């Protein structure tokens, strides 16, 4: 399990190296995968498709520099907790993206500082792509705890079934060949396995979509000059799970009169 700590350290080291080499905005954009506005708009649009409400209570795990955070500041009644393991990214997020009432917190990983049933939406964009399966599973257990019944979790993932994602895997293979491990791990999941996880954890599967499907509807409300309205692909595949509501109680039997 030491990979977890290696990952956290290597991610933080990568961010620091970028900050030393590039202007701050460029360094943090590179640290979270680039295309700050593009992915922010896609993440926001995707959440709207799957139940984001103006008064949602959102936990954004691995919020990074705030690609999604920035998109959510326009909802005055929305409550937001952003969690990450890299303090420099949280600091940037606080200064450039978040609102004063948004909570941004550094976590050690796999913990979720929120009471049971608090959240209506939990997100992991481009986070399980870098964690051991065991860590992602532990996060989903915590997610089940913090979600209100009917609440949803949205996460993105890499899968072998999507041709475009092979270049990421080939990059990993190259590190192994050269015995030089400079970046952070990229982890693949299988849609069929996610269904098994969901069943074991008690979630209902709402959607599992391939990253190369144009399935994200950017509306005139979420579009920007750089990201026009229309159907877009996320690149990574994604999954939406729901914590079921308890079944309605049977009406009490009327005693025979
Ligand atoms: C590729 S970035 C994506 C950031 C953000 N979700 C977005 O879409 O812009 C991955 C993020 O996950 C964070 N991260 C890595 N391990 C984590 C963990 N165990 N718990 C929470 N965040 C983690 C990294 O620091 C980084 O900010």
PDB file of N, CA and C in Angstrom, residues 110-178:
ATOM      1  N   UNK A 110      -8.520   9.365   1.504  1.00  0.00           N
ATOM      2  CA  UNK A 110      -9.553   8.393   1.888  1.00  0.00           C
ATOM      3  C   UNK A 110     -10.412   8.793   3.086  1.00  0.00           C
ATOM      4  N   UNK A 111     -10.199   9.983   3.620  1.00  0.00           N
ATOM      5  CA  UNK A 111     -11.076  10.431   4.700  1.00  0.00           C
ATOM      6  C   UNK A 111     -12.000  11.511   4.152  1.00  0.00           C
ATOM      7  N   UNK A 112     -13.157  11.644   4.752  1.00  0.00           N
ATOM      8  CA  UNK A 112     -14.105  12.626   4.266  1.00  0.00           C
ATOM      9  C   UNK A 112     -14.712  13.376   5.453  1.00  0.00           C
ATOM     10  N   UNK A 113     -14.232  14.608   5.698  1.00  0.00           N
ATOM     11  CA  UNK A 113     -14.668  15.330   6.896  1.00  0.00           C
ATOM     12  C   UNK A 113     -16.061  15.933   6.714  1.00  0.00           C
ATOM     13  N   UNK A 114     -17.069  15.069   6.744  1.00  0.00           N
ATOM     14  CA  UNK A 114     -18.457  15.537   6.633  1.00  0.00           C
ATOM     15  C   UNK A 114     -19.336  14.552   7.406  1.00  0.00           C
ATOM     16  N   UNK A 115     -20.417  15.071   8.008  1.00  0.00           N
ATOM     17  CA  UNK A 115     -21.290  14.168   8.773  1.00  0.00           C
ATOM     18  C   UNK A 115     -22.046  13.187   7.882  1.00  0.00           C
ATOM     19  N   UNK A 116     -22.518  12.109   8.473  1.00  0.00           N
ATOM     20  CA  UNK A 116     -23.299  11.105   7.743  1.00  0.00           C
ATOM     21  C   UNK A 116     -24.484  11.789   7.052  1.00  0.00           C
ATOM     22  N   UNK A 117     -24.710  11.443   5.799  1.00  0.00           N
ATOM     23  CA  UNK A 117     -25.910  11.903   5.096  1.00  0.00           C
ATOM     24  C   UNK A 117     -25.904  13.370   4.699  1.00  0.00           C
ATOM     25  N   UNK A 118     -24.750  14.063   4.821  1.00  0.00           N
ATOM     26  CA  UNK A 118     -24.726  15.514   4.556  1.00  0.00           C
ATOM     27  C   UNK A 118     -24.827  15.847   3.069  1.00  0.00           C
ATOM     28  N   UNK A 119     -24.128  15.091   2.213  1.00  0.00           N
ATOM     29  CA  UNK A 119     -23.949  15.507   0.808  1.00  0.00           C
ATOM     30  C   UNK A 119     -25.084  15.023  -0.094  1.00  0.00           C
ATOM     31  N   UNK A 120     -25.365  15.821  -1.122  1.00  0.00           N
ATOM     32  CA  UNK A 120     -26.298  15.339  -2.151  1.00  0.00           C
ATOM     33  C   UNK A 120     -25.527  14.934  -3.413  1.00  0.00           C
ATOM     34  N   UNK A 121     -24.280  15.391  -3.518  1.00  0.00           N
ATOM     35  CA  UNK A 121     -23.474  15.060  -4.698  1.00  0.00           C
ATOM     36  C   UNK A 121     -21.997  14.991  -4.298  1.00  0.00           C
ATOM     37  N   UNK A 122     -21.338  13.902  -4.678  1.00  0.00           N
ATOM     38  CA  UNK A 122     -19.899  13.771  -4.416  1.00  0.00           C
ATOM     39  C   UNK A 122     -19.217  13.522  -5.756  1.00  0.00           C
ATOM     40  N   UNK A 123     -18.113  14.232  -6.007  1.00  0.00           N
ATOM     41  CA  UNK A 123     -17.452  14.086  -7.310  1.00  0.00           C
ATOM     42  C   UNK A 123     -15.979  13.690  -7.138  1.00  0.00           C
ATOM     43  N   UNK A 124     -15.516  12.908  -8.078  1.00  0.00           N
ATOM     44  CA  UNK A 124     -14.083  12.551  -8.180  1.00  0.00           C
ATOM     45  C   UNK A 124     -13.722  12.660  -9.656  1.00  0.00           C
ATOM     46  N   UNK A 125     -13.334  13.848 -10.099  1.00  0.00           N
ATOM     47  CA  UNK A 125     -12.945  13.993 -11.497  1.00  0.00           C
ATOM     48  C   UNK A 125     -11.437  13.792 -11.624  1.00  0.00           C
ATOM     49  N   UNK A 126     -11.080  12.764 -12.394  1.00  0.00           N
ATOM     50  CA  UNK A 126      -9.672  12.487 -12.641  1.00  0.00           C
ATOM     51  C   UNK A 126      -8.921  12.209 -11.340  1.00  0.00           C
ATOM     52  N   UNK A 127      -9.550  11.454 -10.451  1.00  0.00           N
ATOM     53  CA  UNK A 127      -8.929  11.120  -9.158  1.00  0.00           C
ATOM     54  C   UNK A 127      -8.727   9.601  -9.042  1.00  0.00           C
ATOM     55  N   UNK A 128      -9.784   8.811  -9.296  1.00  0.00           N
ATOM     56  CA  UNK A 128      -9.616   7.351  -9.259  1.00  0.00           C
ATOM     57  C   UNK A 128      -8.645   6.902 -10.358  1.00  0.00           C
ATOM     58  N   UNK A 129      -8.429   7.778 -11.325  1.00  0.00           N
ATOM     59  CA  UNK A 129      -7.450   7.498 -12.380  1.00  0.00           C
ATOM     60  C   UNK A 129      -6.028   7.420 -11.830  1.00  0.00           C
ATOM     61  N   UNK A 130      -5.848   7.872 -10.574  1.00  0.00           N
ATOM     62  CA  UNK A 130      -4.494   7.916 -10.003  1.00  0.00           C
ATOM     63  C   UNK A 130      -4.377   7.185  -8.668  1.00  0.00           C
ATOM     64  N   UNK A 131      -5.427   6.493  -8.258  1.00  0.00           N
ATOM     65  CA  UNK A 131      -5.381   5.806  -6.957  1.00  0.00           C
ATOM     66  C   UNK A 131      -5.391   4.296  -7.155  1.00  0.00           C
ATOM     67  N   UNK A 132      -4.853   3.588  -6.169  1.00  0.00           N
ATOM     68  CA  UNK A 132      -5.018   2.133  -6.145  1.00  0.00           C
ATOM     69  C   UNK A 132      -6.508   1.824  -6.065  1.00  0.00           C
ATOM     70  N   UNK A 133      -6.919   0.688  -6.624  1.00  0.00           N
ATOM     71  CA  UNK A 133      -8.334   0.313  -6.542  1.00  0.00           C
ATOM     72  C   UNK A 133      -8.811   0.293  -5.089  1.00  0.00           C
ATOM     73  N   UNK A 134      -7.933  -0.187  -4.197  1.00  0.00           N
ATOM     74  CA  UNK A 134      -8.325  -0.287  -2.793  1.00  0.00           C
ATOM     75  C   UNK A 134      -8.632   1.095  -2.206  1.00  0.00           C
ATOM     76  N   UNK A 135      -7.845   2.101  -2.628  1.00  0.00           N
ATOM     77  CA  UNK A 135      -8.084   3.458  -2.130  1.00  0.00           C
ATOM     78  C   UNK A 135      -9.394   4.014  -2.676  1.00  0.00           C
ATOM     79  N   UNK A 136      -9.652   3.764  -3.969  1.00  0.00           N
ATOM     80  CA  UNK A 136     -10.901   4.258  -4.572  1.00  0.00           C
ATOM     81  C   UNK A 136     -12.093   3.596  -3.890  1.00  0.00           C
ATOM     82  N   UNK A 137     -11.949   2.294  -3.611  1.00  0.00           N
ATOM     83  CA  UNK A 137     -13.045   1.557  -2.970  1.00  0.00           C
ATOM     84  C   UNK A 137     -13.290   2.117  -1.563  1.00  0.00           C
ATOM     85  N   UNK A 138     -12.197   2.379  -0.854  1.00  0.00           N
ATOM     86  CA  UNK A 138     -12.347   2.937   0.506  1.00  0.00           C
ATOM     87  C   UNK A 138     -13.011   4.311   0.435  1.00  0.00           C
ATOM     88  N   UNK A 139     -12.665   5.100  -0.574  1.00  0.00           N
ATOM     89  CA  UNK A 139     -13.313   6.408  -0.750  1.00  0.00           C
ATOM     90  C   UNK A 139     -14.801   6.226  -1.035  1.00  0.00           C
ATOM     91  N   UNK A 140     -15.153   5.220  -1.822  1.00  0.00           N
ATOM     92  CA  UNK A 140     -16.576   5.013  -2.133  1.00  0.00           C
ATOM     93  C   UNK A 140     -17.355   4.567  -0.895  1.00  0.00           C
ATOM     94  N   UNK A 141     -16.685   3.817   0.000  1.00  0.00           N
ATOM     95  CA  UNK A 141     -17.354   3.450   1.261  1.00  0.00           C
ATOM     96  C   UNK A 141     -17.680   4.710   2.065  1.00  0.00           C
ATOM     97  N   UNK A 142     -16.698   5.612   2.122  1.00  0.00           N
ATOM     98  CA  UNK A 142     -16.905   6.881   2.830  1.00  0.00           C
ATOM     99  C   UNK A 142     -17.996   7.703   2.146  1.00  0.00           C
ATOM    100  N   UNK A 143     -17.998   7.633   0.829  1.00  0.00           N
ATOM    101  CA  UNK A 143     -18.973   8.398   0.045  1.00  0.00           C
ATOM    102  C   UNK A 143     -20.386   7.939   0.380  1.00  0.00           C
ATOM    103  N   UNK A 144     -20.553   6.628   0.500  1.00  0.00           N
ATOM    104  CA  UNK A 144     -21.877   6.087   0.845  1.00  0.00           C
ATOM    105  C   UNK A 144     -22.321   6.662   2.193  1.00  0.00           C
ATOM    106  N   UNK A 145     -21.373   6.737   3.110  1.00  0.00           N
ATOM    107  CA  UNK A 145     -21.699   7.251   4.452  1.00  0.00           C
ATOM    108  C   UNK A 145     -22.144   8.717   4.403  1.00  0.00           C
ATOM    109  N   UNK A 146     -21.413   9.555   3.633  1.00  0.00           N
ATOM    110  CA  UNK A 146     -21.710  10.997   3.673  1.00  0.00           C
ATOM    111  C   UNK A 146     -22.875  11.394   2.778  1.00  0.00           C
ATOM    112  N   UNK A 147     -23.293  10.488   1.875  1.00  0.00           N
ATOM    113  CA  UNK A 147     -24.396  10.850   0.967  1.00  0.00           C
ATOM    114  C   UNK A 147     -25.742  10.722   1.663  1.00  0.00           C
ATOM    115  N   UNK A 148     -26.627  11.653   1.347  1.00  0.00           N
ATOM    116  CA  UNK A 148     -28.032  11.523   1.750  1.00  0.00           C
ATOM    117  C   UNK A 148     -28.678  10.472   0.858  1.00  0.00           C
ATOM    118  N   UNK A 149     -29.715   9.766   1.342  1.00  0.00           N
ATOM    119  CA  UNK A 149     -30.433   8.840   0.460  1.00  0.00           C
ATOM    120  C   UNK A 149     -30.902   9.581  -0.793  1.00  0.00           C
ATOM    121  N   UNK A 150     -30.695   8.964  -1.956  1.00  0.00           N
ATOM    122  CA  UNK A 150     -31.034   9.620  -3.221  1.00  0.00           C
ATOM    123  C   UNK A 150     -29.869  10.452  -3.764  1.00  0.00           C
ATOM    124  N   UNK A 151     -28.826  10.641  -2.945  1.00  0.00           N
ATOM    125  CA  UNK A 151     -27.658  11.406  -3.392  1.00  0.00           C
ATOM    126  C   UNK A 151     -26.800  10.592  -4.351  1.00  0.00           C
ATOM    127  N   UNK A 152     -25.965  11.292  -5.105  1.00  0.00           N
ATOM    128  CA  UNK A 152     -25.196  10.615  -6.159  1.00  0.00           C
ATOM    129  C   UNK A 152     -23.700  10.905  -6.089  1.00  0.00           C
ATOM    130  N   UNK A 153     -22.936   9.954  -6.604  1.00  0.00           N
ATOM    131  CA  UNK A 153     -21.493  10.152  -6.766  1.00  0.00           C
ATOM    132  C   UNK A 153     -21.169  10.021  -8.249  1.00  0.00           C
ATOM    133  N   UNK A 154     -20.331  10.946  -8.716  1.00  0.00           N
ATOM    134  CA  UNK A 154     -19.895  10.929 -10.108  1.00  0.00           C
ATOM    135  C   UNK A 154     -18.374  10.795 -10.105  1.00  0.00           C
ATOM    136  N   UNK A 155     -17.847   9.793 -10.816  1.00  0.00           N
ATOM    137  CA  UNK A 155     -16.385   9.705 -10.918  1.00  0.00           C
ATOM    138  C   UNK A 155     -15.969   9.368 -12.343  1.00  0.00           C
ATOM    139  N   UNK A 156     -14.798   9.845 -12.721  1.00  0.00           N
ATOM    140  CA  UNK A 156     -14.281   9.528 -14.056  1.00  0.00           C
ATOM    141  C   UNK A 156     -13.210   8.452 -13.922  1.00  0.00           C
ATOM    142  N   UNK A 157     -12.980   7.720 -15.004  1.00  0.00           N
ATOM    143  CA  UNK A 157     -11.991   6.627 -14.957  1.00  0.00           C
ATOM    144  C   UNK A 157     -11.438   6.343 -16.350  1.00  0.00           C
ATOM    145  N   UNK A 158     -10.276   5.699 -16.366  1.00  0.00           N
ATOM    146  CA  UNK A 158      -9.695   5.211 -17.618  1.00  0.00           C
ATOM    147  C   UNK A 158     -10.147   3.782 -17.827  1.00  0.00           C
ATOM    148  N   UNK A 159     -10.419   3.404 -19.091  1.00  0.00           N
ATOM    149  CA  UNK A 159     -10.737   2.000 -19.370  1.00  0.00           C
ATOM    150  C   UNK A 159     -10.093   1.570 -20.688  1.00  0.00           C
ATOM    151  N   UNK A 160      -9.711   0.291 -20.740  1.00  0.00           N
ATOM    152  CA  UNK A 160      -9.034  -0.231 -21.922  1.00  0.00           C
ATOM    153  C   UNK A 160      -9.952  -0.248 -23.145  1.00  0.00           C
ATOM    154  N   UNK A 161     -11.264  -0.281 -22.904  1.00  0.00           N
ATOM    155  CA  UNK A 161     -12.204  -0.362 -24.026  1.00  0.00           C
ATOM    156  C   UNK A 161     -12.188   0.891 -24.896  1.00  0.00           C
ATOM    157  N   UNK A 162     -11.629   1.981 -24.368  1.00  0.00           N
ATOM    158  CA  UNK A 162     -11.621   3.241 -25.133  1.00  0.00           C
ATOM    159  C   UNK A 162     -10.240   3.436 -25.763  1.00  0.00           C
ATOM    160  N   UNK A 163     -10.205   3.382 -27.057  1.00  0.00           N
ATOM    161  CA  UNK A 163      -8.948   3.423 -27.816  1.00  0.00           C
ATOM    162  C   UNK A 163      -8.078   4.633 -27.420  1.00  0.00           C
ATOM    163  N   UNK A 164      -8.733   5.809 -27.303  1.00  0.00           N
ATOM    164  CA  UNK A 164      -7.976   7.040 -27.022  1.00  0.00           C
ATOM    165  C   UNK A 164      -7.232   6.977 -25.692  1.00  0.00           C
ATOM    166  N   UNK A 165      -7.684   6.095 -24.777  1.00  0.00           N
ATOM    167  CA  UNK A 165      -7.053   6.065 -23.456  1.00  0.00           C
ATOM    168  C   UNK A 165      -5.822   5.161 -23.432  1.00  0.00           C
ATOM    169  N   UNK A 166      -5.587   4.456 -24.549  1.00  0.00           N
ATOM    170  CA  UNK A 166      -4.418   3.565 -24.604  1.00  0.00           C
ATOM    171  C   UNK A 166      -3.097   4.328 -24.525  1.00  0.00           C
ATOM    172  N   UNK A 167      -3.087   5.572 -25.026  1.00  0.00           N
ATOM    173  CA  UNK A 167      -1.813   6.314 -25.006  1.00  0.00           C
ATOM    174  C   UNK A 167      -1.369   6.525 -23.554  1.00  0.00           C
ATOM    175  N   UNK A 168      -2.340   6.654 -22.642  1.00  0.00           N
ATOM    176  CA  UNK A 168      -2.001   6.833 -21.224  1.00  0.00           C
ATOM    177  C   UNK A 168      -1.356   5.549 -20.700  1.00  0.00           C
ATOM    178  N   UNK A 169      -1.963   4.421 -21.055  1.00  0.00           N
ATOM    179  CA  UNK A 169      -1.423   3.137 -20.582  1.00  0.00           C
ATOM    180  C   UNK A 169      -0.035   2.891 -21.190  1.00  0.00           C
ATOM    181  N   UNK A 170       0.098   3.229 -22.485  1.00  0.00           N
ATOM    182  CA  UNK A 170       1.402   3.019 -23.130  1.00  0.00           C
ATOM    183  C   UNK A 170       2.487   3.876 -22.478  1.00  0.00           C
ATOM    184  N   UNK A 171       2.092   5.066 -21.999  1.00  0.00           N
ATOM    185  CA  UNK A 171       3.037   5.913 -21.258  1.00  0.00           C
ATOM    186  C   UNK A 171       3.503   5.198 -19.989  1.00  0.00           C
ATOM    187  N   UNK A 172       2.549   4.550 -19.288  1.00  0.00           N
ATOM    188  CA  UNK A 172       2.910   3.783 -18.078  1.00  0.00           C
ATOM    189  C   UNK A 172       3.893   2.667 -18.433  1.00  0.00           C
ATOM    190  N   UNK A 173       3.586   1.967 -19.530  1.00  0.00           N
ATOM    191  CA  UNK A 173       4.423   0.834 -19.941  1.00  0.00           C
ATOM    192  C   UNK A 173       5.837   1.342 -20.258  1.00  0.00           C
ATOM    193  N   UNK A 174       5.908   2.501 -20.839  1.00  0.00           N
ATOM    194  CA  UNK A 174       7.211   3.072 -21.176  1.00  0.00           C
ATOM    195  C   UNK A 174       8.043   3.349 -19.925  1.00  0.00           C
ATOM    196  N   UNK A 175       7.367   3.853 -18.872  1.00  0.00           N
ATOM    197  CA  UNK A 175       8.084   4.078 -17.607  1.00  0.00           C
ATOM    198  C   UNK A 175       8.666   2.761 -17.109  1.00  0.00           C
ATOM    199  N   UNK A 176       7.862   1.701 -17.226  1.00  0.00           N
ATOM    200  CA  UNK A 176       8.318   0.402 -16.726  1.00  0.00           C
ATOM    201  C   UNK A 176       9.517  -0.063 -17.556  1.00  0.00           C
ATOM    202  N   UNK A 177       9.413   0.075 -18.886  1.00  0.00           N
ATOM    203  CA  UNK A 177      10.522  -0.355 -19.759  1.00  0.00           C
ATOM    204  C   UNK A 177      11.814   0.379 -19.415  1.00  0.00           C
ATOM    205  N   UNK A 178      11.683   1.699 -19.203  1.00  0.00           N
ATOM    206  CA  UNK A 178      12.887   2.515 -18.983  1.00  0.00           C
ATOM    207  C   UNK A 178      13.312   2.530 -17.522  1.00  0.00           C
TER     208      UNK A 178
END
